[in-house]
Short mmCIF file of C-alpha atoms in Angstrom, two decimals:
data_model
loop_
_atom_site.label_atom_id
_atom_site.label_comp_id
_atom_site.label_asym_id
_atom_site.label_seq_id
_atom_site.Cartn_x
_atom_site.Cartn_y
_atom_site.Cartn_z
CA MET A 1 -3.58 -72.24 37.70
CA SER A 2 -3.62 -71.82 33.99
CA ASP A 3 -7.37 -72.62 33.92
CA SER A 4 -8.30 -69.78 36.28
CA SER A 5 -6.29 -67.11 34.45
CA SER A 6 -7.99 -67.67 31.06
CA HIS A 7 -11.47 -67.86 32.46
CA ILE A 8 -13.95 -65.51 30.67
CA PRO A 9 -17.18 -64.72 32.54
CA LYS A 10 -20.40 -66.35 31.29
CA TRP A 11 -22.23 -63.07 30.76
CA VAL A 12 -19.61 -62.05 28.11
CA TRP A 13 -20.25 -65.34 26.23
CA ILE A 14 -23.98 -64.60 26.20
CA THR A 15 -23.93 -60.82 25.50
CA THR A 16 -21.42 -60.76 22.63
CA PRO A 17 -23.26 -63.12 20.22
CA THR A 18 -26.58 -61.49 21.10
CA LEU A 19 -25.27 -58.05 20.15
CA ALA A 20 -23.72 -59.39 16.93
CA VAL A 21 -27.01 -61.00 15.86
CA ALA A 22 -28.93 -57.79 16.71
CA PHE A 23 -26.52 -55.69 14.62
CA ILE A 24 -26.82 -58.00 11.60
CA GLY A 25 -30.61 -57.92 11.95
CA PHE A 26 -30.58 -54.09 12.02
CA ILE A 27 -28.49 -53.94 8.83
CA LEU A 28 -30.90 -56.33 7.10
CA PHE A 29 -33.83 -54.19 8.24
CA LEU A 30 -32.21 -51.05 6.76
CA SER A 31 -31.75 -52.79 3.42
CA THR A 32 -35.49 -53.52 3.17
CA ILE A 33 -36.52 -49.84 3.53
CA PRO A 34 -37.31 -48.23 0.15
CA SER A 35 -35.18 -45.08 -0.29
CA GLY A 36 -35.83 -43.78 -3.82
CA ASP A 37 -39.34 -42.37 -3.54
CA GLU A 38 -38.89 -40.80 -0.15
CA LEU A 39 -35.63 -39.12 -1.17
CA ASP A 40 -37.27 -37.61 -4.25
CA ALA A 41 -40.19 -36.42 -2.12
CA VAL A 42 -37.81 -34.74 0.34
CA LYS A 43 -35.90 -33.10 -2.54
CA GLY A 44 -39.16 -31.85 -4.05
CA ASP A 45 -40.27 -30.38 -0.72
CA ALA A 46 -36.88 -28.68 -0.32
CA ARG A 47 -37.18 -27.14 -3.80
CA LYS A 48 -40.65 -25.80 -3.02
CA VAL A 49 -39.50 -24.25 0.25
CA LEU A 50 -36.47 -22.71 -1.47
CA GLN A 51 -38.60 -21.26 -4.27
CA GLN A 52 -41.04 -19.78 -1.75
CA GLY A 53 -38.13 -18.20 0.15
CA VAL A 54 -36.76 -16.65 -3.05
CA GLU A 55 -40.17 -15.22 -3.97
CA LYS A 56 -40.62 -13.75 -0.47
CA ALA A 57 -37.17 -12.17 -0.63
CA LYS A 58 -37.99 -10.59 -4.01
CA GLU A 59 -41.26 -9.19 -2.67
CA GLU A 60 -39.53 -7.76 0.43
CA THR A 61 -36.87 -6.13 -1.75
CA ALA A 62 -39.50 -4.63 -4.05
CA ARG A 63 -41.38 -3.18 -1.04
CA GLN A 64 -38.19 -1.68 0.40
CA VAL A 65 -37.27 -0.07 -2.93
CA ASP A 66 -40.72 1.48 -3.19
CA LYS A 67 -40.48 2.87 0.37
CA GLN A 68 -37.16 4.61 -0.30
CA SER A 69 -37.45 8.11 -1.62
CA TYR A 70 -34.59 10.38 -2.37
CA GLU A 71 -35.22 13.72 -0.81
CA PHE A 72 -31.80 15.26 -1.14
CA TYR A 73 -32.86 17.19 -4.25
CA LYS A 74 -35.58 18.87 -2.21
CA LEU A 75 -33.22 19.42 0.71
CA LEU A 76 -30.67 21.12 -1.51
CA GLU A 77 -33.26 23.54 -2.86
CA LYS A 78 -34.17 24.61 0.68
CA GLN A 79 -30.60 25.03 1.92
CA THR A 80 -28.48 28.11 1.46
CA VAL A 81 -24.79 28.50 1.93
CA GLU A 82 -23.61 31.71 3.47
CA VAL A 83 -20.22 32.86 2.27
CA PRO A 84 -18.36 35.19 4.62
CA GLU A 85 -16.87 38.40 3.35
CA VAL A 86 -13.21 38.02 2.49
CA ASP A 87 -10.71 40.74 1.80
CA ALA A 88 -9.30 40.81 -1.68
CA TYR A 89 -6.22 38.66 -2.14
CA HIS A 90 -2.96 40.53 -2.36
CA SER A 91 0.03 38.48 -3.39
CA THR A 92 3.19 38.71 -1.41
CA PRO A 93 5.83 40.65 -3.24
CA LYS A 94 8.65 38.54 -4.53
CA ASP A 95 11.92 39.36 -2.90
CA ASN A 96 14.24 41.09 -5.27
CA GLU A 97 17.21 39.16 -4.03
CA THR A 98 18.91 37.02 -6.65
CA TYR A 99 20.95 33.95 -5.94
CA GLN A 100 23.86 32.17 -7.43
CA TYR A 101 24.22 28.43 -7.32
CA ARG A 102 27.30 26.25 -7.15
CA LEU A 103 27.51 22.48 -7.31
CA GLN A 104 30.01 20.76 -5.04
CA ALA A 105 31.08 17.73 -7.06
CA GLY A 106 33.55 16.32 -4.56
CA SER A 107 35.70 16.87 -1.49
CA PHE A 108 39.18 15.34 -1.21
CA ARG A 109 42.00 15.29 1.31
CA ASN A 110 44.53 14.88 -1.48
CA ALA A 111 45.04 17.86 -3.82
CA GLU A 112 45.98 15.59 -6.76
CA ASP A 113 42.64 13.76 -6.56
CA ALA A 114 40.78 17.05 -6.53
CA GLU A 115 42.79 18.33 -9.51
CA ARG A 116 42.11 15.07 -11.42
CA MET A 117 38.34 15.47 -10.92
CA ARG A 118 38.47 19.16 -11.88
CA ALA A 119 40.31 18.30 -15.10
CA SER A 120 37.81 15.59 -16.03
CA LEU A 121 34.91 17.99 -15.43
CA LEU A 122 36.60 20.63 -17.60
CA LEU A 123 36.83 18.01 -20.37
CA GLU A 124 33.08 17.49 -20.02
CA GLY A 125 32.57 21.20 -20.81
CA LEU A 126 31.72 22.28 -17.27
CA THR A 127 33.22 25.29 -15.50
CA ALA A 128 35.00 23.64 -12.59
CA TYR A 129 37.35 25.01 -9.96
CA ARG A 130 39.02 23.85 -6.76
CA GLN A 131 38.75 25.55 -3.38
CA GLU A 132 40.67 24.69 -0.22
CA SER A 133 39.17 24.87 3.25
CA THR A 134 40.27 23.78 6.70
CA VAL A 135 37.88 21.77 8.85
CA ASN A 136 38.98 20.66 12.34
CA GLY A 137 42.61 21.19 11.45
CA THR A 138 42.38 19.11 8.23
CA THR A 139 42.68 20.68 4.80
CA TRP A 140 40.00 19.63 2.33
CA HIS A 141 40.14 20.26 -1.40
CA ARG A 142 36.64 20.82 -2.73
CA VAL A 143 35.73 20.74 -6.41
CA PHE A 144 32.91 23.07 -7.45
CA VAL A 145 31.04 23.49 -10.73
CA GLY A 146 29.58 26.89 -11.52
CA PRO A 147 28.61 29.49 -10.44
CA PHE A 148 25.17 29.60 -12.03
CA THR A 149 22.62 32.40 -11.85
CA ASP A 150 20.16 30.46 -14.00
CA ARG A 151 18.61 27.36 -12.46
CA SER A 152 18.06 25.66 -15.83
CA LYS A 153 21.82 25.80 -16.56
CA MET A 154 22.48 24.43 -13.09
CA ASN A 155 20.04 21.56 -13.75
CA LYS A 156 21.84 20.71 -17.01
CA ALA A 157 25.14 20.58 -15.13
CA GLN A 158 23.52 18.33 -12.51
CA ASP A 159 22.37 15.99 -15.29
CA ILE A 160 25.91 15.77 -16.70
CA LEU A 161 27.28 14.99 -13.23
CA ALA A 162 24.56 12.39 -12.64
CA GLU A 163 25.56 10.63 -15.89
CA ARG A 164 29.05 10.32 -14.40
CA SER A 165 27.55 8.87 -11.15
CA ILE A 166 28.34 12.02 -9.19
CA SER A 167 25.60 13.37 -6.96
CA PRO A 168 26.47 17.00 -6.34
CA LEU A 169 25.63 19.16 -3.37
CA VAL A 170 23.77 22.35 -4.33
CA VAL A 171 25.07 25.49 -2.62
CA LYS A 172 22.74 28.51 -2.80
CA GLU A 173 24.23 31.91 -2.03
CA PRO A 174 22.64 35.36 -2.31
CA LEU A 175 24.32 37.67 -4.80
CA LYS A 176 25.80 40.79 -3.31
CA LYS A 177 24.52 43.97 -4.86
#
């Protein structure tokens, strides 16, 4: 039984060495072919074809540039722009209403906290005051800086508050005449 299981067909014994000998013969044939001269000839032909392509491209570009003509100067001379009649501009009159500005620096539930902030702002040289208001049944103590009728003075006060890391709320109210 062991003889029949390791039996390799005869055609495999004949085909395998034949293919191996043919492959070795092909490799030997390739080694006998001269490669240097033919490779240089192919490179030379490729250079010639490339040079011819470059020259053709240059000629095509030169022809296209000659064909282009800029006519927009002539077109502009022939065109006219019609401007419609417009009524004279009349500026809108500035309203004569003047405003006063206040800066809300903080809002506290505790009156002592509001008074502490007001005192520190007074030490900074700002005109600060406290105002109480009731919102939804809760009393809030708001600290205001101002009032200002000049925006530049208000901006200076905003800068001082910003240096203290306080971002104030600007309240703009019309002045009563």
